[in-house]
Structure formats: structure tokens, C-alpha cells
Coordinates of C-alpha atoms in Angstrom, one line a residue:
Chain N
M1 CA 25.3 142.8 133.1
Q2 CA 28.2 141.2 131.5
D3 CA 28.4 138.3 133.9
L4 CA 24.8 137.4 133.2
L5 CA 25.6 137.1 129.6
E6 CA 28.6 134.9 130.1
R7 CA 26.9 132.6 132.6
P8 CA 25.6 130.2 130.0
A9 CA 29.1 129.5 128.9
T10 CA 30.4 128.7 132.4
T11 CA 27.6 126.4 133.5
P12 CA 28.1 122.7 132.9
V13 CA 27.3 122.0 129.3
P14 CA 25.0 119.1 128.4
P15 CA 27.0 116.2 126.8
A16 CA 25.6 116.6 123.3
T17 CA 26.9 120.1 122.5
S18 CA 28.7 121.5 119.5
T19 CA 32.5 122.0 119.5
L20 CA 31.9 125.7 119.3
K21 CA 30.2 125.8 122.7
R22 CA 32.9 123.5 124.2
R23 CA 35.6 125.8 123.0
R24 CA 33.7 128.8 124.4
N25 CA 33.4 127.0 127.7
S26 CA 37.1 126.3 128.0
R27 CA 37.9 129.8 126.9
A28 CA 35.7 131.2 129.7
R29 CA 37.4 129.0 132.2
W30 CA 40.8 130.1 131.0
E31 CA 39.8 133.7 131.2
L32 CA 38.5 133.3 134.8
T33 CA 41.8 131.6 135.8
A34 CA 43.8 134.5 134.4
R35 CA 41.5 137.0 136.1
V36 CA 41.9 135.3 139.5
A37 CA 45.7 134.9 139.0
A38 CA 46.1 138.6 138.2
L39 CA 44.1 139.7 141.1
S40 CA 45.9 137.3 143.5
L41 CA 49.3 138.6 142.4
F42 CA 48.2 142.2 142.8
C43 CA 46.6 141.6 146.3
L44 CA 49.8 139.8 147.3
L45 CA 51.7 142.9 146.3
L46 CA 49.2 145.1 148.2
L47 CA 49.5 143.0 151.4
F48 CA 53.2 142.7 151.4
P49 CA 54.0 146.0 153.1
F50 CA 51.3 145.5 155.7
V51 CA 52.4 142.0 156.7
W52 CA 56.0 143.3 156.7
L53 CA 54.8 146.2 159.0
V54 CA 53.3 143.8 161.5
S55 CA 56.3 141.6 161.5
Q56 CA 58.7 144.6 162.0
S57 CA 56.5 146.0 164.8
L58 CA 57.1 142.8 166.9
K59 CA 60.9 142.8 166.7
D60 CA 63.7 144.4 168.6
T61 CA 66.1 146.8 166.8
N62 CA 68.7 144.1 166.0
Q63 CA 66.1 141.8 164.5
Y64 CA 64.6 144.8 162.6
F65 CA 67.9 145.3 160.7
A66 CA 68.8 141.6 160.3
V67 CA 69.9 140.5 156.9
P68 CA 68.5 138.1 155.6
F69 CA 65.1 139.2 156.6
E70 CA 63.0 137.0 158.9
W71 CA 59.2 137.2 158.5
I72 CA 58.5 135.6 161.9
P73 CA 60.0 137.6 164.8
S74 CA 61.7 135.5 167.5
P75 CA 60.9 136.2 170.2
F76 CA 57.7 138.2 169.6
R77 CA 58.1 141.5 171.4
W78 CA 54.5 142.3 172.3
E79 CA 56.0 144.8 174.8
N80 CA 56.6 147.2 171.8
F81 CA 52.9 147.9 171.8
S82 CA 52.5 148.5 175.5
D83 CA 55.7 150.6 175.4
V84 CA 54.4 152.8 172.6
I85 CA 51.1 153.3 174.4
F86 CA 52.4 154.0 177.9
K87 CA 56.0 155.0 177.7
Y88 CA 55.7 157.1 174.5
D89 CA 52.5 158.7 175.7
F90 CA 50.5 157.4 172.8
L91 CA 47.6 156.7 175.1
H92 CA 47.3 160.5 175.4
Y93 CA 47.4 161.0 171.7
I94 CA 44.9 158.3 171.0
G95 CA 42.6 159.8 173.6
N96 CA 42.8 163.2 171.9
S97 CA 42.2 161.7 168.4
L98 CA 39.4 159.5 169.7
W99 CA 37.3 162.3 171.3
L100 CA 37.9 164.6 168.3
A101 CA 36.8 161.9 165.9
V102 CA 33.7 161.0 168.0
Y103 CA 32.8 164.7 168.2
A104 CA 33.2 165.1 164.5
V105 CA 31.0 162.1 163.8
V106 CA 28.1 163.2 166.0
V107 CA 28.2 166.9 165.0
N108 CA 28.7 166.1 161.3
I109 CA 25.8 163.7 161.1
L110 CA 23.5 166.2 162.8
S111 CA 24.6 169.3 160.9
S112 CA 25.0 167.8 157.5
S113 CA 21.7 165.9 157.6
F114 CA 20.0 169.1 158.8
V115 CA 21.3 171.1 155.9
A116 CA 20.6 168.2 153.4
Y117 CA 17.0 168.1 154.7
G118 CA 16.7 171.7 153.7
F119 CA 18.1 171.1 150.2
S120 CA 16.0 168.0 149.6
R121 CA 12.6 168.8 151.0
F122 CA 12.0 172.5 150.5
R123 CA 11.7 174.7 147.4
F124 CA 13.2 178.1 147.7
P125 CA 14.8 180.6 145.3
G126 CA 18.4 179.8 144.5
R127 CA 18.3 176.3 145.9
N128 CA 19.9 174.6 142.9
A129 CA 22.5 177.3 142.5
L130 CA 23.4 177.1 146.2
F131 CA 23.7 173.4 146.0
M132 CA 26.1 173.8 143.1
V133 CA 28.1 176.0 145.4
V134 CA 28.2 173.2 148.0
L135 CA 29.6 170.9 145.4
A136 CA 32.1 173.5 144.2
T137 CA 33.5 174.0 147.7
M138 CA 34.8 170.4 147.5
M139 CA 37.1 171.6 144.7
L140 CA 38.6 174.4 146.7
P141 CA 41.9 173.5 148.4
G142 CA 41.4 173.9 152.1
Q143 CA 44.9 175.4 152.4
V144 CA 43.8 178.6 150.7
M145 CA 41.5 179.3 153.7
T146 CA 43.8 177.9 156.3
I147 CA 46.3 180.7 156.2
S148 CA 43.8 183.5 156.9
L149 CA 41.9 181.4 159.4
Y150 CA 45.2 180.8 161.2
R151 CA 45.8 184.5 161.5
F152 CA 42.3 185.1 162.7
Y153 CA 42.5 182.3 165.3
R154 CA 45.8 183.7 166.4
E155 CA 44.2 187.1 167.0
I156 CA 41.4 185.7 169.2
G157 CA 43.8 183.3 171.1
W158 CA 42.6 180.0 169.7
I159 CA 46.0 178.7 168.7
D160 CA 46.9 175.6 170.7
T161 CA 43.2 175.0 171.6
F162 CA 40.9 172.5 170.0
Y163 CA 38.4 175.3 168.9
P164 CA 39.8 175.7 165.3
L165 CA 39.1 171.9 164.8
L166 CA 35.8 171.8 166.7
I167 CA 33.9 175.0 165.6
P168 CA 33.9 174.7 161.8
K169 CA 32.4 171.2 162.0
L170 CA 29.2 172.6 163.5
F171 CA 28.3 174.0 160.0
G172 CA 28.2 170.8 158.0
A173 CA 30.6 169.4 155.4
A174 CA 30.0 169.5 151.7
F175 CA 30.6 165.9 150.8
E176 CA 28.4 164.7 153.7
I177 CA 25.6 167.1 152.8
F178 CA 25.8 165.8 149.3
L179 CA 25.6 162.1 150.5
F180 CA 22.6 162.9 152.8
R181 CA 20.8 164.9 150.1
Q182 CA 21.1 162.1 147.5
F183 CA 19.7 159.6 150.1
F184 CA 16.9 161.8 151.3
L185 CA 15.8 162.4 147.7
S186 CA 15.4 158.6 147.3
L187 CA 13.1 158.4 150.4
P188 CA 9.4 158.4 149.7
R189 CA 7.8 161.8 150.3
E190 CA 4.4 160.2 151.2
V191 CA 5.6 159.5 154.7
D192 CA 6.6 163.1 155.5
E193 CA 3.4 164.3 153.8
A194 CA 1.4 162.0 156.2
A195 CA 3.3 163.3 159.1
R196 CA 2.7 166.9 158.1
I197 CA -1.0 166.3 157.8
D198 CA -1.0 164.8 161.3
G199 CA 0.4 168.1 162.5
C200 CA 4.1 167.2 162.7
G201 CA 6.4 170.2 162.2
T202 CA 9.3 170.1 159.8
L203 CA 11.9 169.8 162.6
R204 CA 10.1 166.8 164.1
T205 CA 9.8 165.3 160.6
W206 CA 13.5 165.5 160.2
W207 CA 14.2 164.0 163.6
H208 CA 11.4 161.4 163.8
I209 CA 10.7 160.5 160.2
I210 CA 13.7 161.2 158.0
L211 CA 16.7 160.3 160.2
P212 CA 15.3 156.9 161.4
Q213 CA 15.0 155.8 157.8
S214 CA 18.5 156.9 157.0
K215 CA 20.6 154.3 158.8
P216 CA 22.6 153.3 155.7
V217 CA 23.8 156.8 154.9
I218 CA 24.3 157.7 158.5
I219 CA 26.7 154.7 158.8
V220 CA 28.6 155.8 155.7
V221 CA 28.9 159.4 156.9
A222 CA 29.9 158.2 160.3
V223 CA 32.7 156.0 159.0
F224 CA 34.0 158.6 156.5
T225 CA 33.9 161.4 159.1
F226 CA 35.7 159.3 161.7
L227 CA 38.4 158.3 159.2
G228 CA 38.8 161.9 158.0
S229 CA 39.2 163.2 161.5
W230 CA 41.4 160.3 162.6
R231 CA 44.0 160.8 159.9
E232 CA 43.8 164.6 159.7
L233 CA 47.3 166.1 159.8
F234 CA 47.4 169.6 158.3
G235 CA 44.9 171.3 160.6
P236 CA 46.2 169.8 163.9
L237 CA 49.8 170.5 162.7
I238 CA 49.1 174.2 162.3
Y239 CA 46.6 174.8 165.1
L240 CA 47.9 172.5 167.9
T241 CA 51.4 173.6 168.9
G242 CA 51.7 172.1 172.4
E243 CA 52.7 168.6 173.2
E244 CA 49.7 168.2 175.5
N245 CA 47.2 168.6 172.6
R246 CA 48.9 166.3 170.1
T247 CA 46.7 164.0 168.1
L248 CA 47.7 160.5 167.0
P249 CA 49.0 161.7 163.5
L250 CA 51.0 164.5 165.2
G251 CA 52.4 161.9 167.7
L252 CA 53.5 159.9 164.7
L253 CA 54.9 162.9 162.8
Y254 CA 57.0 164.0 165.8
F255 CA 57.9 160.4 166.7
T256 CA 61.3 160.5 168.2
S257 CA 62.7 158.1 170.7
P258 CA 63.6 159.1 174.2
F259 CA 65.2 155.6 174.4
G260 CA 67.6 155.3 171.4
S261 CA 66.8 153.9 168.0
S262 CA 63.3 152.6 167.9
L263 CA 62.0 151.8 164.5
P264 CA 60.1 148.8 165.8
M265 CA 58.3 151.1 168.1
L266 CA 57.4 153.4 165.2
M267 CA 56.1 150.4 163.4
A268 CA 54.0 149.4 166.4
A269 CA 52.6 153.0 166.6
I270 CA 51.7 152.8 162.9
V271 CA 49.9 149.4 163.5
I272 CA 48.0 151.0 166.4
S273 CA 46.8 153.9 164.3
L274 CA 45.7 151.6 161.5
I275 CA 43.6 149.3 163.6
P276 CA 40.5 151.5 164.2
P277 CA 40.0 152.3 160.4
V278 CA 40.2 148.6 159.6
V279 CA 37.8 147.6 162.4
L280 CA 35.4 150.4 161.4
Y281 CA 35.4 149.3 157.8
A282 CA 34.7 145.7 158.8
L283 CA 31.7 146.9 160.8
G284 CA 30.2 149.1 158.1
Q285 CA 31.4 147.3 155.0
K286 CA 27.9 146.5 153.7
Y287 CA 26.9 150.1 153.6
I288 CA 30.3 151.6 152.6
D289 CA 30.6 149.8 149.3
K290 CA 27.3 151.3 148.3
G291 CA 28.1 154.7 149.8
V292 CA 31.2 155.1 147.6
A293 CA 29.0 154.4 144.6
I294 CA 26.7 157.3 145.5
A295 CA 29.8 159.6 145.0
E296 CA 29.6 158.9 141.3
I297 CA 28.0 162.2 140.2
K298 CA 25.9 162.0 137.1
Chain L
M1 CA -9.2 172.2 162.4
T2 CA -11.0 173.5 159.4
M3 CA -9.3 173.3 156.1
A4 CA -10.3 176.9 155.3
L5 CA -8.2 178.3 158.1
D6 CA -5.0 176.5 157.1
P7 CA -3.8 178.8 154.3
Q8 CA -4.5 181.9 156.4
R9 CA -2.5 180.5 159.3
Q10 CA 0.4 179.8 157.0
K11 CA 0.3 183.4 155.7
R12 CA 0.3 184.8 159.3
R13 CA 3.3 182.8 160.5
W14 CA 5.9 183.8 158.0
W15 CA 8.5 181.2 159.3
R16 CA 6.1 178.4 158.3
R17 CA 6.5 179.3 154.6
E18 CA 8.3 176.6 152.6
G19 CA 10.9 179.0 151.2
V20 CA 11.7 180.5 154.6
Q21 CA 12.0 177.1 156.2
G22 CA 14.3 175.9 153.4
Y23 CA 16.7 178.8 154.1
L24 CA 16.5 178.2 157.8
Y25 CA 17.5 174.6 157.3
I26 CA 20.5 175.4 155.1
S27 CA 21.5 178.4 157.2
P28 CA 24.1 176.4 159.2
W29 CA 25.9 175.6 155.9
L30 CA 25.4 179.1 154.5
L31 CA 26.8 180.7 157.7
G32 CA 29.8 178.3 157.8
F33 CA 30.4 178.9 154.1
L34 CA 30.5 182.7 154.7
M35 CA 32.6 182.5 157.8
F36 CA 35.0 179.6 156.9
G37 CA 34.9 179.9 153.1
V38 CA 34.2 183.3 151.6
A39 CA 35.6 185.5 154.3
P40 CA 39.0 183.7 154.6
L41 CA 39.2 183.4 150.9
I42 CA 38.9 187.2 150.5
A43 CA 41.3 187.7 153.4
A44 CA 43.8 185.3 151.8
F45 CA 43.6 187.2 148.6
M46 CA 44.3 190.5 150.4
T47 CA 47.1 188.8 152.2
S48 CA 48.6 187.5 149.0
L49 CA 48.9 191.1 147.8
S50 CA 50.8 192.1 150.9
K51 CA 54.0 191.4 152.8
A52 CA 54.3 191.3 156.6
N53 CA 57.7 191.8 158.3
V54 CA 58.8 190.3 161.6
F55 CA 57.0 193.1 163.5
R56 CA 53.8 192.0 161.7
T57 CA 53.3 195.4 160.1
I58 CA 51.6 194.7 156.8
R59 CA 52.6 196.5 153.6
F60 CA 50.7 196.4 150.3
V61 CA 52.9 195.1 147.6
G62 CA 50.5 194.4 144.7
T63 CA 51.3 191.3 142.7
D64 CA 55.0 191.2 143.9
N65 CA 54.5 187.8 145.7
Y66 CA 53.0 186.3 142.5
S67 CA 55.7 187.6 140.2
K68 CA 58.4 186.5 142.6
I69 CA 57.0 183.0 142.8
L70 CA 56.5 182.6 139.1
T71 CA 59.7 184.2 137.8
D72 CA 62.2 184.5 140.6
D73 CA 62.0 181.5 142.9
P74 CA 64.2 178.6 142.0
V75 CA 62.6 176.4 144.8
F76 CA 59.2 177.0 143.3
A77 CA 60.5 176.1 139.8
T78 CA 61.8 172.8 141.1
I79 CA 58.5 172.2 142.9
A80 CA 56.4 173.0 139.9
G81 CA 58.4 170.4 138.0
N82 CA 58.0 167.9 140.8
M83 CA 54.3 168.5 140.8
L84 CA 53.9 168.1 137.1
I85 CA 55.7 164.7 137.1
Y86 CA 54.0 163.6 140.4
V87 CA 50.5 164.6 139.4
I88 CA 50.7 163.0 135.9
G89 CA 52.4 159.8 137.2
S90 CA 50.0 159.4 140.1
T91 CA 46.9 160.1 138.1
V92 CA 48.0 157.6 135.5
I93 CA 48.4 155.0 138.3
S94 CA 45.1 155.9 140.0
I95 CA 43.1 155.9 136.8
G96 CA 44.9 153.2 134.8
L97 CA 45.3 150.7 137.6
G98 CA 41.9 151.5 139.1
L99 CA 40.2 150.8 135.8
I100 CA 42.1 147.6 135.2
L101 CA 41.2 146.3 138.7
A102 CA 37.6 147.3 138.2
L103 CA 37.5 145.5 134.8
L104 CA 39.0 142.4 136.5
L105 CA 36.4 142.5 139.3
F106 CA 33.5 143.2 137.0
K107 CA 32.4 139.6 136.8
D108 CA 30.9 137.5 139.5
F109 CA 33.1 134.7 140.7
R110 CA 33.8 133.1 144.0
G111 CA 36.2 135.3 146.0
N112 CA 35.4 138.5 144.1
H113 CA 34.2 140.1 147.3
V114 CA 37.5 139.2 149.1
F115 CA 39.6 140.8 146.4
R116 CA 37.5 143.9 146.3
T117 CA 37.8 144.3 150.1
L118 CA 41.6 143.7 150.0
I119 CA 42.0 146.3 147.3
Y120 CA 39.7 148.9 148.9
V121 CA 40.8 148.8 152.5
P122 CA 44.3 150.3 152.1
S123 CA 42.8 153.4 150.5
L124 CA 41.0 154.0 153.8
L125 CA 44.3 154.0 155.6
V126 CA 46.2 156.7 153.7
G127 CA 47.7 159.3 155.9
I128 CA 50.8 160.0 157.9
A129 CA 50.9 156.4 159.3
T130 CA 51.1 154.8 155.8
A131 CA 53.5 157.6 154.8
Y132 CA 55.9 156.5 157.5
L133 CA 55.3 152.8 156.6
F134 CA 56.3 153.5 153.0
K135 CA 59.2 155.5 154.1
Q136 CA 60.5 152.3 155.7
V137 CA 59.5 150.3 152.7
F138 CA 61.6 152.5 150.4
R139 CA 64.5 152.7 152.8
G140 CA 67.9 152.3 151.2
G141 CA 70.1 149.3 151.7
E142 CA 68.9 145.7 152.1
V143 CA 66.5 146.5 155.0
G144 CA 63.9 148.2 152.9
L145 CA 61.1 146.1 151.6
A146 CA 61.2 147.5 148.1
N147 CA 64.9 146.6 147.8
M148 CA 64.2 143.2 149.2
F149 CA 61.6 142.7 146.5
L150 CA 64.0 143.9 143.8
S151 CA 66.8 141.6 145.1
V152 CA 64.6 138.7 144.0
F153 CA 65.2 139.9 140.4
G154 CA 68.9 140.3 141.2
T155 CA 68.8 144.1 141.3
E156 CA 71.3 146.0 143.5
P157 CA 69.7 147.9 146.5
V158 CA 68.5 151.3 145.5
N159 CA 68.9 154.3 147.7
W160 CA 65.4 155.6 147.1
L161 CA 65.2 158.5 149.4
G162 CA 68.8 159.6 149.9
D163 CA 70.7 159.3 146.7
S164 CA 72.4 162.6 146.1
D165 CA 73.2 161.7 142.5
K166 CA 69.7 160.8 141.7
P167 CA 67.3 162.9 143.8
W168 CA 64.5 162.1 141.4
L169 CA 64.4 158.6 142.8
A170 CA 62.5 159.9 145.8
L171 CA 59.9 161.4 143.5
V172 CA 59.5 158.0 141.8
A173 CA 59.0 156.3 145.2
L174 CA 56.4 159.0 146.0
I175 CA 54.5 158.2 142.8
L176 CA 54.8 154.4 143.3
V177 CA 53.1 154.6 146.7
N178 CA 49.9 155.4 144.9
I179 CA 49.8 151.8 143.7
W180 CA 48.5 150.9 147.2
F181 CA 45.7 153.5 147.2
T182 CA 43.7 152.9 144.1
G183 CA 40.8 151.2 145.9
G184 CA 38.5 154.3 146.0
T185 CA 38.8 154.9 142.3
M186 CA 38.4 151.2 141.6
L187 CA 35.1 151.1 143.5
I188 CA 33.6 154.1 141.6
F189 CA 34.7 152.5 138.3
L190 CA 33.0 149.3 139.3
A191 CA 29.8 151.1 140.1
G192 CA 30.0 152.8 136.7
L193 CA 30.5 149.5 134.9
K194 CA 27.5 148.0 136.7
G195 CA 25.5 151.0 135.5
I196 CA 26.0 150.1 131.8
P197 CA 22.9 148.4 130.5
A198 CA 23.6 144.7 129.7
S199 CA 21.9 145.0 126.4
Y200 CA 24.7 147.1 125.0
F201 CA 27.2 144.3 125.6
E202 CA 24.7 141.8 124.2
A203 CA 24.3 143.8 121.0
A204 CA 28.0 144.1 120.6
R205 CA 28.4 140.3 121.1
V206 CA 25.7 139.5 118.6
D207 CA 27.6 141.8 116.1
G208 CA 30.7 139.6 116.7
A209 CA 32.8 142.1 118.8
G210 CA 35.9 140.6 120.5
P211 CA 36.9 141.5 124.0
W212 CA 39.1 144.4 122.9
Q213 CA 36.5 145.8 120.5
M214 CA 33.9 145.5 123.3
F215 CA 36.1 147.5 125.6
R216 CA 37.1 150.1 123.0
K217 CA 33.7 150.6 121.5
V218 CA 31.2 149.9 124.3
T219 CA 32.8 150.0 127.7
L220 CA 35.1 153.0 127.3
P221 CA 32.6 155.4 125.7
L222 CA 29.9 154.5 128.1
L223 CA 32.2 154.8 131.1
S224 CA 33.7 158.1 129.9
P225 CA 31.7 160.3 132.4
V226 CA 32.9 158.2 135.3
I227 CA 36.5 158.3 133.9
V228 CA 36.3 162.1 133.7
F229 CA 34.9 162.3 137.2
N230 CA 37.6 160.0 138.6
T231 CA 40.3 161.8 136.8
V232 CA 39.3 165.2 138.1
M233 CA 39.0 163.9 141.6
A234 CA 42.4 162.2 141.3
L235 CA 44.0 165.4 140.0
I236 CA 42.6 167.5 142.9
G237 CA 43.8 164.9 145.4
H238 CA 47.3 164.5 144.0
I239 CA 47.9 168.3 143.7
Q240 CA 47.2 168.5 147.4
V241 CA 49.6 165.7 148.4
F242 CA 51.1 166.5 151.8
E243 CA 51.7 163.7 154.3
T244 CA 53.8 161.3 152.3
P245 CA 56.3 163.9 150.9
L246 CA 56.6 165.4 154.4
A247 CA 57.3 162.1 156.0
F248 CA 59.7 161.0 153.2
A249 CA 61.7 164.2 153.5
N250 CA 61.6 164.3 157.3
S251 CA 64.5 162.7 159.0
G252 CA 63.7 162.4 162.6
G253 CA 61.4 165.2 163.7
V254 CA 60.1 167.9 161.4
A255 CA 62.6 170.4 162.6
T256 CA 65.7 168.7 161.3
G257 CA 66.8 168.6 157.6
N258 CA 65.0 170.2 154.7
P259 CA 61.2 169.4 154.8
L260 CA 61.3 169.7 151.0
G261 CA 63.7 166.8 150.7
Y262 CA 67.2 166.6 149.3
E263 CA 67.6 169.4 146.8
N264 CA 63.9 170.0 147.2
S265 CA 63.3 166.9 145.2
L266 CA 60.3 166.0 147.5
G267 CA 58.8 169.5 147.6
T268 CA 55.1 169.8 146.7
F269 CA 52.8 172.8 146.7
V270 CA 51.4 172.1 150.1
T271 CA 54.7 171.2 151.8
Y272 CA 56.2 174.4 150.4
L273 CA 53.2 176.4 151.5
Y274 CA 53.5 174.9 154.9
V275 CA 57.2 175.7 155.1
K276 CA 56.8 179.3 153.8
G277 CA 53.7 180.1 155.8
F278 CA 54.1 178.3 159.1
V279 CA 57.8 177.7 159.4
Y280 CA 59.1 181.0 158.0
Q281 CA 55.8 182.8 158.8
D282 CA 55.7 184.6 155.4
M283 CA 51.9 184.5 155.1
G284 CA 51.7 186.8 152.1
Y285 CA 53.9 184.5 150.1
A286 CA 52.1 181.4 151.3
S287 CA 48.7 182.8 150.4
A288 CA 50.0 183.6 146.9
L289 CA 51.3 180.0 146.7
A290 CA 47.8 178.8 147.7
F291 CA 46.1 180.7 144.9
I292 CA 48.7 179.5 142.4
M293 CA 47.9 176.0 143.5
F294 CA 44.2 176.7 143.1
A295 CA 44.8 178.1 139.7
A296 CA 46.8 175.0 138.7
T297 CA 43.9 172.8 139.9
L298 CA 41.5 174.8 137.8
V299 CA 43.7 174.7 134.7
L300 CA 44.2 171.0 135.0
T301 CA 40.5 170.3 135.6
G302 CA 39.6 172.5 132.7
L303 CA 42.1 170.6 130.5
V304 CA 40.6 167.3 131.4
L305 CA 37.1 168.5 130.7
W306 CA 38.2 169.9 127.4
L307 CA 40.0 166.7 126.4
A308 CA 36.9 164.7 127.4
R309 CA 34.7 166.8 125.3
R310 CA 37.0 166.5 122.3
F311 CA 37.7 162.8 122.5
T312 CA 34.5 161.1 123.8
A313 CA 31.5 160.7 121.6
Y314 CA 29.2 160.7 124.6
G315 CA 30.8 163.5 126.5
D316 CA 28.4 166.2 125.2
A317 CA 25.3 164.1 125.5
D318 CA 25.9 163.1 129.1
Q319 CA 27.1 166.4 130.5
N320 CA 24.3 168.7 129.6

């Protein structure tokens, strides 16, 4: 690519070179410096609010509002975190969010890869048209369906239960089906052919042949599904009305203090809810960068 | 097993046929699509043509909800204006900034990887948590981080979210928040840039093209399908913005204050839909709002595709 072409200009130039080459060399170096400087400034701007957040989460209310601002809290109030978790009942919200997210990950991987297997390994009438429908559903705003689904769930008594969040996930999700299908198409068919000749049924081929080869896409789907469930607000806000069933985003939305003004506590709660996504990204980074690139539809 | 028996066995067991098996495997999605997609969509359309009163008796009112929203709802008029400004502003940030960052990162140098990670990670964090964070960042007075930043340049503190004289400041803050979440777009642009054959750049260089000409004549046209894709995805995402405006407008618990912000200056399609449908329980009105939002999405997407077709030389060739 471009960097390949420019490399000759940046490598150390032998002593006896023309002035033209030397000028190009210095120009390339200047350009690189400008690039790094621009990116550094931008990343500094990006990081600012997050560093500020951590700093504010470790203060008491007086320090929080102190002018001029102090970046390093003194003393560090680590209790903010334990207070949020235990006194503000965030342990409960985290628990709800965590099991919902883990459920979503497991179920979504199974159902989406199952459907994607159908789309990638079988020929049947209307296959391409149906796959276009899968892609088209990504365009449809979920809120259009939410209203009638809410009325339906109300009729059958599912409001303030987890069913409205659990049941639809059993049927696969469009984006994940798309990711799995793209990956399955890139897997060699010879292996499943061999398995078929050995008398392996299609179900066992999916489970024993296809899935074990699909670690990269499974990791990407797992991370995206976890994040999607972890931050979901609209569904829980509508379907879960009781305090008992609150998820972490709902806990944040309804964050009010039983003990006076508590912005540092809110900041601590925000930090807590941002930690799992960051850790998850760190674990799956290698695969995620590639996974996002798959999303680039041709 | 004799080979001759094989086809006969496949004929006997109909479920072993390839076509049937294909349908069996996609049946979970098909079933889910009918139950959680098609059926609610039809029901929502019926609902949007009706009005339910407090006793939940439903009356057919034709297109009354639609005509009321479009011609006789000052709140919706404000919100439509908000959305136009918000969607255009945010899409410019997502696409413009995302593309600039991708171009800056489209070169191997030490530390490239670190920058890419730093830019990408915040986009994974977007949600109610970051919405509340940025609400504090754009807090009025000297405590807010945005004002602290501005004070370096000698600017007076701005009352971002609560200025009754300038309610549009809240919308500006809402748009600015998108600066932190361009990572996803950036990564897709980067993948697109890496997909352009090196020989094209080489040919342009041999022909004596400068960096600007290279960008204008080689990078931009070849990247246009990715730009179109990113623009459409950004539009869809921005039209459905919900958490941040809700958090910005929310002053201590959702129940207090106007969830659409001061003078509805923070109202978006989805927050308005939420208020109408789930706070005031006017489902017919909310359903009509949802369809108008969907229509707006389709119109904007169509507009982008039409513009792409008109202005890019490669648009037709690549999208067949």
C-alpha cells in the first residue's frame, strides 16, 4: 500500500545521494512528525474526559466542585466505589446486567451461527432474497416494533419480567448472522465434504467441523453481543418497571442519591460500568479490529 | 454402503434434501422475523391508524395521527428541526473526522497501533454511562470540563445545557459529543483504504500527483463505496439517538423536568416517541411517530445513495 511505496524515502539514505532524494527524505520525516503530532493532540482530547471522570470519581463532593480544579484527589476516596456497589445496590444491577449479557452471548452465538450455516452451506429457493431481508432488517428502527411488542407483552403478562429481553434473542440477530455467514463462506468446503462422505450429518458438521474453526468470528460476535446487551437501555427501560429487575444502565438512569448530593458516586458508577467493555476489548482486540472490517459491505 | 443406494435414500428421506435442510437451518431466523419483525410491524401500522383512550378502547381514526404530527404539533416541529441539525452535524463529524483519522493512521509508523486503539475504544463505551459523563463535562459554570478547557483560551463559562436564552447550545453540546465516538467509522475507513491496490497510488505518483491530487483523484473515488456505506450507517445511528439527549435533559431522575429538554431543545425522534408512547401511553401517536422516523431514515438514505450516484465516477460500477 501507500506505506510500502514511501518506505524507500524513510530508510537511511546512502551517503552519495542526490539532493532530490535528501529533500524527499526530510519531507517524509516532517510529514510523519505532523501526523504523530495531530494524532497525539486528538488522543489527548479524547482521553481528557475519561481521566477527568476517574479523578472525579475518587473525590468527595467538596473536592468535586473545587475551583481551581485538582486532577489528583486528596485524599483518594476509594470508598466511593464500595459505596456505589453496596449501599446504592449496584451489585444487584451489575448482577442482572451480567447474567443477561452472558445469556445473550451464549444464545446469540448458537442461534446466529446456526442460521448463518444454513445461509452459507445450502442451496434453496429464495436464499439470496431472504439474506437480503436479513440485511434489510438492520435498517429498520427497532422502536417501530417495540410499541406493538410492548402491548403484546402487556397482554400476556410479561411486563416487568425478563422474557421480553430473553426470548427474541433465541432467533438470531441480523448483524451477527451476517458476520458468521461471511466467515463460513471463507472456510474451505473440502472439510465438510469429507465429513459428509464419512457419514457425518449436517447438524454434527455444524457443531464439530464448522464451529471449532470459527474461533475468530465467535470472539467478535461474543464481544459485540456482550457490549450490546451491557449498554442496552431502551428495551429494559420499557419492559422492566420494578426496581428489583433494574439493569446497570437503568440503575445509572435512575441514579438518585439517598444520601444527599453525590456526583462523585455517579462518576464512580460510570467508571464501574465502563470497566467490563474496556477489559473485554483488551482480551479480544486482535480479532475485533478484523471483525469491524468484515462489516464493510461490498 | 453401495453408492447406488445413496440417491434413493436421499429421495426417501425428504428432510435430507439440501433445500429442505437449508430452510430448517434458517427457520429460527425466519420464525423470529415473522414474530418479532413482520407481525409487530403490521400491528404497529394498524395502531398508528387508531387512537386508544384511557379505558383502552381503540378507535379507528385513519391518518389523523400522521396529519396531526406533521401539521399540528409544535413539539414535533421543534424536534424535526433539532433532528435535521443534529443528524447533519453529527454525520459530518462521524464521516469527516473518521476519514481524517483513518488517513492519518493509514501509514505504518511506531505507535500507530496505540493511536488506533485509543481512538477506537471510546466508541465501544457509548451508552447511558458516557451520556452522563458528558452531561457533567458540559456542565455550566467553572466545574464542567468543557468550560475548563475553554477557560484556557480566556472564554467565559458557557451554560451549555441550561441557558434559557440560548437553548440551542444544548443541541451543539449533543453534536459535539460525537467527536469521542468516531472510532468505528475510522476503523471501517481504514479497512477500505487498505483495500485500495497500491499500484493506483504508484501510478499517480509516477504521473507526478501531489498529496492533494492523490487524495482527490485516487483515494476519494476509490473509497466512495465505503464512504457511502459509512454515511448511511451514521445517518441511521444518529436518527435513533436516545441515551445522550435523555440524560442531558434529565435533571435528577427521569420523572422530573421535561425529558425533551428546556423548550424541547433536546427532543429527538426516539425521546419524543418514548414520552408519547410510554409516559403518556398514547400508543397510536407513538406508532405514527415511529413510522415517520422510519420514513425520514429511508428518505435520507435514498438521498445519500442518489448523491453518491451523481457525484462519484465509480458509484455505478461498484454498486451493481
